CSV table of C-alpha atoms and ligand atoms in Angstrom, one decimal:
chain,number,residue,atom,x,y,z
A,1,UNK,CA,-3.9,-23.7,-183.1
A,2,UNK,CA,-0.5,-22.4,-182.0
A,3,UNK,CA,2.6,-23.5,-183.8
A,4,UNK,CA,5.4,-24.5,-181.4
A,5,UNK,CA,9.0,-24.2,-182.5
A,6,UNK,CA,11.9,-25.5,-180.5
A,7,UNK,CA,15.2,-23.9,-181.2
A,8,UNK,CA,18.2,-25.9,-180.1
A,9,UNK,CA,21.3,-23.7,-179.8
A,10,UNK,CA,24.1,-26.0,-181.0
A,11,UNK,CA,26.8,-24.2,-179.1
A,12,UNK,CA,25.2,-24.8,-175.7
A,13,UNK,CA,22.6,-27.0,-174.1
A,14,UNK,CA,20.2,-24.0,-173.7
A,15,UNK,CA,16.8,-24.7,-175.2
A,16,UNK,CA,14.5,-21.8,-176.1
A,17,UNK,CA,10.9,-22.7,-176.8
A,18,UNK,CA,8.8,-20.2,-178.7
A,19,UNK,CA,5.4,-19.9,-180.2
A,20,UNK,CA,3.8,-17.2,-182.2
A,21,UNK,CA,2.1,-15.6,-179.3
A,22,UNK,CA,5.2,-14.9,-177.3
A,23,UNK,CA,7.8,-15.5,-180.0
A,24,UNK,CA,10.4,-12.9,-179.5
A,25,UNK,CA,10.9,-10.1,-177.0
A,26,UNK,CA,10.1,-7.0,-179.0
A,27,UNK,CA,13.2,-4.8,-179.5
A,28,UNK,CA,12.5,-1.3,-180.7
A,29,UNK,CA,14.8,-0.1,-183.5
A,30,UNK,CA,15.6,3.6,-183.3
A,31,UNK,CA,17.1,6.0,-185.8
A,32,UNK,CA,20.8,5.7,-186.4
A,33,UNK,CA,23.2,7.8,-184.3
A,34,UNK,CA,24.3,10.9,-186.3
A,35,UNK,CA,28.0,10.9,-187.0
A,36,UNK,CA,28.8,13.9,-184.9
A,37,UNK,CA,27.6,12.2,-181.7
A,38,UNK,CA,30.3,9.7,-181.0
A,39,UNK,CA,33.8,10.7,-180.0
A,40,UNK,CA,37.1,8.9,-180.5
A,41,UNK,CA,36.8,5.2,-179.5
A,42,UNK,CA,37.6,4.0,-176.1
A,43,UNK,CA,40.4,1.5,-176.1
A,44,UNK,CA,39.1,-2.1,-175.8
A,45,UNK,CA,42.3,-3.1,-174.1
A,46,UNK,CA,42.1,-0.6,-171.2
A,47,UNK,CA,38.4,0.3,-171.2
A,48,UNK,CA,39.2,4.0,-170.9
A,49,UNK,CA,40.3,6.9,-172.9
A,50,UNK,CA,42.4,9.9,-171.7
A,51,UNK,CA,42.3,13.1,-173.7
A,52,UNK,CA,44.6,16.1,-173.0
A,53,UNK,CA,43.3,19.6,-173.1
A,54,UNK,CA,46.9,20.9,-172.6
A,55,UNK,CA,48.6,22.5,-169.5
A,56,UNK,CA,47.9,19.3,-167.5
A,57,UNK,CA,44.1,19.1,-167.8
A,58,UNK,CA,42.7,15.7,-168.9
A,59,UNK,CA,39.3,14.1,-169.7
A,60,UNK,CA,39.0,10.5,-168.5
A,61,UNK,CA,36.1,8.5,-170.0
A,62,UNK,CA,34.9,5.0,-170.4
A,63,UNK,CA,32.6,6.1,-173.2
A,64,UNK,CA,29.5,6.4,-170.9
A,65,UNK,CA,30.8,8.6,-168.1
A,66,UNK,CA,33.5,11.3,-167.7
A,67,UNK,CA,35.8,12.6,-165.0
A,68,UNK,CA,38.3,15.4,-165.2
A,69,UNK,CA,41.8,15.6,-163.6
A,70,UNK,CA,44.5,18.3,-163.5
A,71,UNK,CA,48.1,17.6,-162.9
A,72,UNK,CA,49.8,20.2,-160.7
A,73,UNK,CA,53.5,20.5,-159.9
A,74,UNK,CA,53.4,18.0,-157.0
A,75,UNK,CA,49.9,16.5,-157.0
A,76,UNK,CA,46.7,15.8,-158.9
A,77,UNK,CA,43.2,17.4,-158.6
A,78,UNK,CA,40.4,15.0,-159.6
A,79,UNK,CA,36.8,16.0,-160.3
A,80,UNK,CA,34.3,13.1,-160.0
A,81,UNK,CA,34.8,9.3,-159.9
A,82,UNK,CA,32.1,7.5,-161.8
A,83,UNK,CA,31.7,3.9,-160.6
A,84,UNK,CA,31.6,2.6,-164.2
A,85,UNK,CA,35.1,3.9,-164.7
A,86,UNK,CA,35.8,2.5,-161.2
A,87,UNK,CA,39.4,1.3,-160.7
A,88,UNK,CA,40.3,2.7,-164.1
A,89,UNK,CA,40.1,6.1,-162.4
A,90,UNK,CA,43.5,5.2,-160.8
A,91,UNK,CA,44.9,3.5,-164.0
A,92,UNK,CA,43.8,6.4,-166.2
A,93,UNK,CA,45.5,9.0,-163.9
A,94,UNK,CA,48.6,6.7,-163.6
A,95,UNK,CA,48.8,6.6,-167.5
A,96,UNK,CA,49.7,10.3,-167.3
A,97,UNK,CA,51.5,10.9,-164.0
A,98,UNK,CA,52.6,9.1,-160.9
A,99,UNK,CA,51.9,12.2,-158.7
A,100,UNK,CA,49.5,11.5,-155.8
A,101,UNK,CA,46.0,12.9,-155.6
A,102,UNK,CA,45.7,15.9,-153.2
A,103,UNK,CA,42.3,17.3,-154.0
A,104,UNK,CA,39.0,15.7,-155.0
A,105,UNK,CA,36.0,17.8,-156.1
A,106,UNK,CA,32.4,16.4,-156.2
A,107,UNK,CA,30.4,17.9,-159.1
A,108,UNK,CA,27.2,16.8,-157.3
A,109,UNK,CA,26.0,14.1,-155.0
A,110,UNK,CA,24.7,11.5,-157.4
A,111,UNK,CA,26.3,8.0,-157.0
A,112,UNK,CA,26.6,7.4,-160.7
A,113,UNK,CA,29.2,10.2,-160.9
A,114,UNK,CA,31.0,10.0,-157.6
A,115,UNK,CA,30.3,6.4,-156.4
A,116,UNK,CA,33.9,5.4,-156.8
A,117,UNK,CA,35.2,8.3,-154.7
A,118,UNK,CA,36.2,6.0,-151.8
A,119,UNK,CA,38.8,4.4,-154.2
A,120,UNK,CA,40.6,7.7,-154.4
A,121,UNK,CA,40.0,9.2,-151.0
A,122,UNK,CA,42.6,8.9,-148.3
A,123,UNK,CA,44.2,10.7,-145.3
A,124,UNK,CA,46.0,13.1,-147.5
A,125,UNK,CA,43.1,13.9,-149.9
A,126,UNK,CA,40.9,16.9,-149.4
A,127,UNK,CA,37.4,16.4,-150.7
A,128,UNK,CA,35.6,19.6,-151.7
A,129,UNK,CA,31.9,20.0,-152.4
A,130,UNK,CA,29.0,22.4,-152.2
A,131,UNK,CA,27.0,22.5,-148.9
A,132,UNK,CA,23.9,21.1,-150.6
A,133,UNK,CA,26.0,18.2,-151.9
A,134,UNK,CA,27.2,17.5,-148.3
A,135,UNK,CA,23.7,17.7,-147.1
A,136,UNK,CA,22.4,15.2,-149.7
A,137,UNK,CA,25.3,12.8,-148.8
A,138,UNK,CA,24.5,13.2,-145.1
A,139,UNK,CA,21.0,11.9,-145.7
A,140,UNK,CA,22.1,8.6,-147.1
A,141,UNK,CA,25.4,7.7,-145.4
A,142,UNK,CA,27.0,5.9,-148.3
A,143,UNK,CA,30.6,4.8,-147.5
A,144,UNK,CA,31.4,4.9,-151.2
A,145,UNK,CA,30.9,8.7,-151.2
A,146,UNK,CA,32.8,10.0,-148.1
A,147,UNK,CA,31.7,13.3,-146.6
A,148,UNK,CA,33.6,16.4,-148.0
A,149,UNK,CA,36.4,17.9,-145.8
A,150,UNK,CA,35.6,21.4,-147.2
A,151,UNK,CA,32.3,22.9,-148.3
A,152,UNK,CA,31.4,26.2,-149.9
A,153,UNK,CA,28.1,28.1,-150.6
A,154,UNK,CA,28.7,30.4,-153.5
A,155,UNK,CA,32.3,30.4,-154.9
A,156,UNK,CA,35.4,28.4,-154.1
A,157,UNK,CA,38.8,29.1,-155.8
A,158,UNK,CA,41.0,26.0,-155.6
A,159,UNK,CA,44.7,26.9,-156.3
A,160,UNK,CA,47.2,24.0,-156.1
A,161,UNK,CA,50.6,25.1,-157.3
A,162,UNK,CA,50.3,25.8,-161.0
A,163,UNK,CA,46.6,24.7,-161.3
A,164,UNK,CA,43.4,26.6,-160.7
A,165,UNK,CA,39.8,25.5,-160.5
A,166,UNK,CA,37.0,28.0,-160.0
A,167,UNK,CA,33.9,26.4,-158.4
A,168,UNK,CA,30.6,28.3,-158.5
A,169,UNK,CA,27.1,27.5,-157.4
A,170,UNK,CA,24.5,29.3,-159.5
A,171,UNK,CA,21.3,27.8,-158.2
A,172,UNK,CA,19.4,24.5,-158.5
A,173,UNK,CA,19.1,22.7,-161.8
A,174,UNK,CA,19.8,19.0,-162.2
A,175,UNK,CA,20.3,18.6,-158.4
A,176,UNK,CA,20.7,21.2,-155.7
A,177,UNK,CA,24.5,21.7,-155.2
A,178,UNK,CA,25.4,20.9,-158.9
A,179,UNK,CA,28.5,23.0,-159.4
A,180,UNK,CA,30.0,24.9,-162.3
A,181,UNK,CA,33.7,23.8,-162.4
A,182,UNK,CA,36.0,26.0,-164.5
A,183,UNK,CA,39.7,25.6,-165.3
A,184,UNK,CA,40.5,29.1,-166.6
A,185,UNK,CA,44.1,28.3,-167.8
A,186,UNK,CA,42.8,25.5,-170.1
A,187,UNK,CA,39.4,27.0,-170.7
A,188,UNK,CA,37.7,23.8,-169.6
A,189,UNK,CA,34.2,24.0,-168.2
A,190,UNK,CA,32.4,21.1,-166.5
A,191,UNK,CA,28.8,21.1,-165.4
A,192,UNK,CA,27.5,17.6,-165.1
A,193,UNK,CA,24.1,16.2,-166.3
A,194,UNK,CA,23.1,19.4,-168.1
A,195,UNK,CA,24.4,19.3,-171.8
A,196,UNK,CA,25.0,16.0,-173.6
A,197,UNK,CA,27.1,16.9,-176.6
A,198,UNK,CA,25.8,15.4,-179.8
A,199,UNK,CA,22.8,13.7,-178.0
A,200,UNK,CA,19.5,14.8,-176.5
A,201,UNK,CA,19.6,14.8,-172.7
A,202,UNK,CA,19.2,11.6,-170.7
A,203,UNK,CA,15.7,10.6,-169.8
A,204,UNK,CA,13.4,13.2,-168.2
A,205,UNK,CA,15.7,16.0,-169.2
A,206,UNK,CA,18.6,14.4,-167.4
A,207,UNK,CA,16.5,13.6,-164.3
A,208,UNK,CA,16.6,17.3,-163.6
A,209,UNK,CA,15.0,18.3,-160.3
A,210,UNK,CA,14.4,21.9,-161.3
A,211,UNK,CA,13.4,22.5,-164.9
A,212,UNK,CA,13.5,26.3,-165.0
A,213,UNK,CA,17.0,26.1,-163.4
A,214,UNK,CA,17.9,23.5,-166.0
A,215,UNK,CA,16.9,25.6,-168.9
A,216,UNK,CA,18.6,28.7,-167.4
A,217,UNK,CA,21.9,26.7,-167.0
A,218,UNK,CA,22.4,26.8,-170.7
A,219,UNK,CA,22.7,30.6,-170.7
A,220,UNK,CA,24.8,30.4,-167.5
A,221,UNK,CA,27.2,28.1,-169.3
A,222,UNK,CA,27.5,30.4,-172.3
A,223,UNK,CA,28.6,33.3,-169.9
A,224,UNK,CA,31.9,31.5,-169.5
A,225,UNK,CA,34.9,31.7,-171.9
A,226,UNK,CA,35.5,28.0,-172.6
A,227,UNK,CA,36.8,25.8,-175.4
A,228,UNK,CA,36.0,22.4,-173.9
A,229,UNK,CA,32.8,21.4,-172.1
A,230,UNK,CA,32.4,18.2,-169.9
A,231,UNK,CA,28.9,17.1,-169.2
A,232,UNK,CA,29.9,14.0,-167.4
A,233,UNK,CA,28.4,11.7,-169.9
A,234,UNK,CA,29.2,9.7,-173.1
A,235,UNK,CA,32.4,9.7,-174.9
A,236,UNK,CA,33.4,13.1,-176.3
A,237,UNK,CA,34.0,16.5,-174.8
A,238,UNK,CA,31.7,19.2,-176.1
A,239,UNK,CA,32.2,22.8,-177.3
A,240,UNK,CA,30.3,26.0,-177.0
A,241,UNK,CA,28.5,25.0,-180.2
A,242,UNK,CA,27.1,21.9,-178.5
A,243,UNK,CA,25.7,24.1,-175.7
A,244,UNK,CA,24.1,26.4,-178.3
A,245,UNK,CA,22.5,23.4,-180.1
A,246,UNK,CA,21.1,21.9,-177.0
A,247,UNK,CA,19.7,25.3,-176.0
A,248,UNK,CA,17.9,25.4,-179.4
A,249,UNK,CA,16.5,21.9,-178.7
A,250,UNK,CA,15.2,23.0,-175.3
A,251,UNK,CA,13.6,26.2,-176.9
A,252,UNK,CA,11.8,24.1,-179.5
A,253,UNK,CA,10.7,21.6,-176.8
A,254,UNK,CA,9.4,24.4,-174.6
A,255,UNK,CA,7.6,26.2,-177.5
A,256,UNK,CA,6.0,22.9,-178.9
A,257,UNK,CA,4.8,21.9,-175.4
A,258,UNK,CA,3.4,25.4,-174.7
A,259,UNK,CA,1.6,25.2,-178.1
A,260,UNK,CA,0.1,21.8,-177.2
A,261,UNK,CA,-1.3,23.2,-173.9
A,262,UNK,CA,-2.6,26.3,-175.7
A,263,UNK,CA,-4.4,24.2,-178.3
A,264,UNK,CA,-5.8,21.9,-175.7
A,265,UNK,CA,-7.6,24.8,-174.1
A,266,UNK,CA,-9.4,25.7,-177.4
A,267,UNK,CA,-12.7,24.2,-178.5
A,268,UNK,CA,-12.7,21.1,-180.7
A,269,UNK,CA,-12.4,21.6,-184.4
A,270,UNK,CA,-11.3,19.7,-187.4
A,271,UNK,CA,-7.9,21.4,-187.3
A,272,UNK,CA,-7.5,21.0,-183.5
A,273,UNK,CA,-7.0,17.3,-182.4
A,274,UNK,CA,-5.8,18.5,-179.0
A,275,UNK,CA,-8.9,20.0,-177.5
A,276,UNK,CA,-9.2,18.9,-173.9
A,277,UNK,CA,-13.0,18.9,-174.3
A,278,UNK,CA,-12.9,16.0,-176.8
A,279,UNK,CA,-10.2,14.1,-175.0
A,280,UNK,CA,-11.5,14.4,-171.5
A,281,UNK,CA,-15.1,13.7,-172.2
A,282,UNK,CA,-14.3,10.4,-173.9
A,283,UNK,CA,-12.1,9.2,-171.0
A,284,UNK,CA,-14.6,10.5,-168.4
A,285,UNK,CA,-17.5,8.6,-170.0
A,286,UNK,CA,-15.5,5.4,-170.1
A,287,UNK,CA,-14.2,5.9,-166.5
A,288,UNK,CA,-16.9,7.8,-164.6
A,289,UNK,CA,-15.5,9.8,-161.7
A,290,UNK,CA,-11.8,8.8,-162.3
A,291,UNK,CA,-10.1,12.2,-162.4
A,292,UNK,CA,-6.6,10.7,-162.6
A,293,UNK,CA,-7.5,8.7,-165.7
A,294,UNK,CA,-8.7,11.9,-167.3
A,295,UNK,CA,-5.5,13.8,-166.3
A,296,UNK,CA,-3.2,10.9,-167.4
A,297,UNK,CA,-4.8,10.8,-170.8
A,298,UNK,CA,-4.8,14.6,-171.2
A,299,UNK,CA,-1.1,15.0,-170.1
A,300,UNK,CA,0.4,11.9,-171.6
A,301,UNK,CA,-1.6,10.8,-174.6
A,302,UNK,CA,-2.7,14.2,-175.8
A,303,UNK,CA,-0.4,17.1,-175.0
A,304,UNK,CA,3.0,15.4,-174.3
A,305,UNK,CA,2.7,13.0,-177.3
A,306,UNK,CA,1.8,15.9,-179.6
A,307,UNK,CA,4.7,17.9,-178.3
A,308,UNK,CA,7.0,14.9,-178.6
A,309,UNK,CA,6.0,14.2,-182.2
A,310,UNK,CA,6.5,17.8,-183.3
A,311,UNK,CA,9.9,18.1,-181.5
A,312,UNK,CA,11.0,14.8,-183.0
A,313,UNK,CA,10.1,15.8,-186.5
A,314,UNK,CA,12.3,18.9,-186.0
A,315,UNK,CA,15.3,17.2,-184.5
A,316,UNK,CA,15.6,13.7,-185.8
A,317,UNK,CA,19.0,13.2,-187.4
A,318,UNK,CA,20.4,16.3,-185.7
A,319,UNK,CA,20.9,15.0,-182.2
A,320,UNK,CA,21.3,11.3,-181.2
A,321,UNK,CA,18.4,9.5,-179.6
A,322,UNK,CA,15.8,12.2,-180.2
A,323,UNK,CA,13.3,9.3,-180.8
A,324,UNK,CA,14.3,7.5,-177.7
A,325,UNK,CA,13.5,10.3,-175.2
A,326,UNK,CA,11.1,12.5,-177.1
A,327,UNK,CA,8.1,11.5,-175.0
A,328,UNK,CA,10.0,11.5,-171.7
A,329,UNK,CA,11.3,15.0,-172.4
A,330,UNK,CA,7.9,16.3,-173.5
A,331,UNK,CA,6.2,14.8,-170.4
A,332,UNK,CA,8.6,16.6,-168.1
A,333,UNK,CA,8.3,19.8,-170.0
A,334,UNK,CA,4.5,19.8,-170.1
A,335,UNK,CA,4.4,19.3,-166.3
A,336,UNK,CA,7.0,22.1,-165.8
A,337,UNK,CA,5.1,24.5,-168.1
A,338,UNK,CA,2.0,23.9,-166.0
A,339,UNK,CA,3.5,23.9,-162.5
A,340,UNK,CA,6.6,26.0,-162.7
A,341,UNK,CA,5.8,28.4,-165.6
A,342,UNK,CA,2.1,28.7,-164.9
A,343,UNK,CA,1.0,27.8,-168.5
A,344,UNK,CA,-2.1,26.0,-167.3
A,345,UNK,CA,-4.2,25.9,-170.5
A,346,UNK,CA,-7.7,24.5,-169.7
A,347,UNK,CA,-6.8,24.3,-166.0
A,348,UNK,CA,-6.2,28.1,-165.6
A,349,UNK,CA,-8.2,30.5,-163.5
A,350,UNK,CA,-11.8,29.3,-163.7
A,351,UNK,CA,-15.3,30.7,-163.1
A,352,UNK,CA,-14.9,34.1,-164.7
B,401,NAG,C1,36.6,-2.6,-179.9
B,401,NAG,O1,36.0,-3.8,-180.3
B,401,NAG,C2,34.9,-3.6,-181.1
B,401,NAG,C3,34.2,-5.0,-181.3
B,401,NAG,O2,35.1,-6.0,-181.5
B,401,NAG,C4,35.3,-3.1,-182.5
B,401,NAG,O3,34.2,-2.9,-183.3
B,401,NAG,C5,36.0,-1.7,-182.2
B,401,NAG,O4,36.5,-1.2,-183.4
B,401,NAG,C6,37.1,-1.9,-181.2
B,401,NAG,N1,37.6,-0.5,-180.9
B,401,NAG,C7,38.9,-0.2,-180.8
B,401,NAG,C8,39.2,1.2,-180.4
B,401,NAG,O5,39.8,-1.0,-181.0
B,402,NAG,C1,51.6,22.2,-164.0
B,402,NAG,O1,52.7,21.4,-163.7
B,402,NAG,C2,52.5,20.1,-164.2
B,402,NAG,C3,53.6,19.2,-163.7
B,402,NAG,O2,54.8,19.8,-164.1
B,402,NAG,C4,52.4,20.1,-165.7
B,402,NAG,O3,52.1,18.8,-166.2
B,402,NAG,C5,51.2,21.0,-166.1
B,402,NAG,O4,51.2,21.1,-167.5
B,402,NAG,C6,51.4,22.3,-165.5
B,402,NAG,N1,50.2,23.1,-165.8
B,402,NAG,C7,50.2,24.5,-165.9
B,402,NAG,C8,49.0,25.1,-166.1
B,402,NAG,O5,51.3,25.1,-165.8
B,403,NAG,C1,55.3,24.3,-161.7
B,403,NAG,O1,55.4,23.8,-163.0
B,403,NAG,C2,55.6,24.9,-164.0
B,403,NAG,C3,55.6,24.3,-165.3
B,403,NAG,O2,54.9,23.1,-165.5
B,403,NAG,C4,56.9,25.6,-163.7
B,403,NAG,O3,57.0,26.7,-164.6
B,403,NAG,C5,56.8,26.2,-162.2
B,403,NAG,O4,58.0,26.7,-161.9
B,403,NAG,C6,56.5,25.0,-161.3
B,403,NAG,N1,56.3,25.6,-160.0
B,403,NAG,C7,56.8,25.1,-158.9
B,403,NAG,C8,56.5,25.8,-157.6
B,403,NAG,O5,57.5,24.1,-158.9
B,404,NAG,C1,39.4,14.5,-145.1
B,404,NAG,O1,38.5,13.7,-144.2
B,404,NAG,C2,38.9,12.4,-144.1
B,404,NAG,C3,37.8,11.7,-143.3
B,404,NAG,O2,37.6,12.4,-142.1
B,404,NAG,C4,40.2,12.3,-143.4
B,404,NAG,O3,40.6,10.9,-143.3
B,404,NAG,C5,41.3,13.0,-144.3
B,404,NAG,O4,42.5,13.0,-143.6
B,404,NAG,C6,40.8,14.4,-144.5
B,404,NAG,N1,41.7,15.1,-145.4
B,404,NAG,C7,42.7,15.9,-145.0
B,404,NAG,C8,43.6,16.4,-146.1
B,404,NAG,O5,42.8,16.3,-143.9
B,405,NAG,C1,26.6,5.1,-141.4
B,405,NAG,O1,26.9,3.8,-141.9
B,405,NAG,C2,27.9,3.2,-141.1
B,405,NAG,C3,28.3,1.9,-141.7
B,405,NAG,O2,28.5,2.0,-143.1
B,405,NAG,C4,27.5,3.0,-139.7
B,405,NAG,O3,28.5,2.5,-138.9
B,405,NAG,C5,27.0,4.4,-139.1
B,405,NAG,O4,26.4,4.2,-137.8
B,405,NAG,C6,26.0,5.0,-140.0
B,405,NAG,N1,25.7,6.4,-139.5
B,405,NAG,C7,24.5,6.9,-139.6
B,405,NAG,C8,24.3,8.3,-139.1
B,405,NAG,O5,23.5,6.2,-140.0
B,406,NAG,C1,2.3,10.9,-182.7
B,406,NAG,O1,2.9,10.2,-183.8
B,406,NAG,C2,2.5,8.8,-183.8
B,406,NAG,C3,3.3,8.2,-184.9
B,406,NAG,O2,3.2,8.9,-186.1
B,406,NAG,C4,1.0,8.8,-184.1
B,406,NAG,O3,0.5,7.5,-184.1
B,406,NAG,C5,0.3,9.5,-183.0
B,406,NAG,O4,-1.1,9.6,-183.3
B,406,NAG,C6,0.8,10.9,-182.8
B,406,NAG,N1,0.2,11.5,-181.6
B,406,NAG,C7,-0.3,12.7,-181.5
B,406,NAG,C8,-0.9,13.1,-180.2
B,406,NAG,O5,-0.3,13.5,-182.5
B,407,ZN,ZN1,23.3,13.4,-161.6
């Protein structure tokens, strides 16, 4: 017999009926955010925060996304226009200068970082992007992200009066075309969707399209001489230390997932819960002939979960949201180890 409870919300006419089989939507509670993760608060009055790095370089953030702008003698250079900042892109820049925008750089093609570009574009604005970014934009024809006026393949040095931005393409990582953007006078380095200062990466290693390139990007960042890092996400700017910390997280994730694959190739034993023999035989018996059921169980429930558990035990409390994305990151890393790095475990060269 089900108990039925009717909750009448006094403040409104809304009625919520609940019983104990579908009482409340279940909301997962995760570990608290470590204190180092959050940056200075975004103003509730404006919805944005502008931070000066000196010599006319500024971070503009809404707490979730980030843009960069540089004030030159007679005009402004802008990098990215996230749609969540939206019209506050204009207000944020106007809180510092009334000079017009002359140049606009796309970090990469993704709409969540440049989807407000059309608000800033105009007849006197030169949009600059990597050729791969132009190609991606050409595939989708989104009027919110106008085609660039200027493209480059390897390097592009943008000099506007007293400001300099060095753009470099160093291979695929998060998305082909994703550009290293360096302001040498202020030692500000921007590479979007790679490092998430204070946090683990966004899901699936930041939705990275190329995992070996993503891992390599950490070392490529550390080759620069920089004091401030902008990853395009969350509230605060990062430092060199944040890049070093995320690199260590990636190394642990890589090693733990590689160990999971290695153990899965070994025979079952009391000390090895990961043996593919045990896991696959049980699923195969329950689902005769269903190869995908066996693979899904092996990859997700056995190796990725073991790697996620181990990585979480090492990193919880050090980076924010380790427990939110542990499984997502491990799943991507297991697949990259197998397909990109050739760590195939029980599916290596057969029939010796
Ligand atoms: C913004 O509002 C929230 C909720 O009222 C409050 O906790 C927070 O301190 C406010 N932040 C600032 C910067 O005023
Ligand atoms: C360039 O000039 C602008 C406008 O005068 C100034 O705000 C900015 O600090 C200058 N930057 C450098 C690097 O000289
Ligand atoms: C640009 O601004 C800088 C200082 O901000 C100044 O030293 C320089 O003379 C200015 N250059 C021009 C071309 O106006
Ligand atoms: C860039 O291209 C747009 C669209 O074709 C055009 O309106 C704009 O004038 C161009 N920018 C410059 C500085 O020529
Ligand atoms: C792109 O979209 C515009 C409308 O937004 C349309 O006029 C144009 O024909 C489209 N071009 C292509 C190549 O699909
Ligand atoms: C991962 O940790 C959870 C929670 O402690 C546990 O239930 C699960 O069995 C672990 N999975 C593996 C594959 O070790
Ligand atoms: Zn992206």
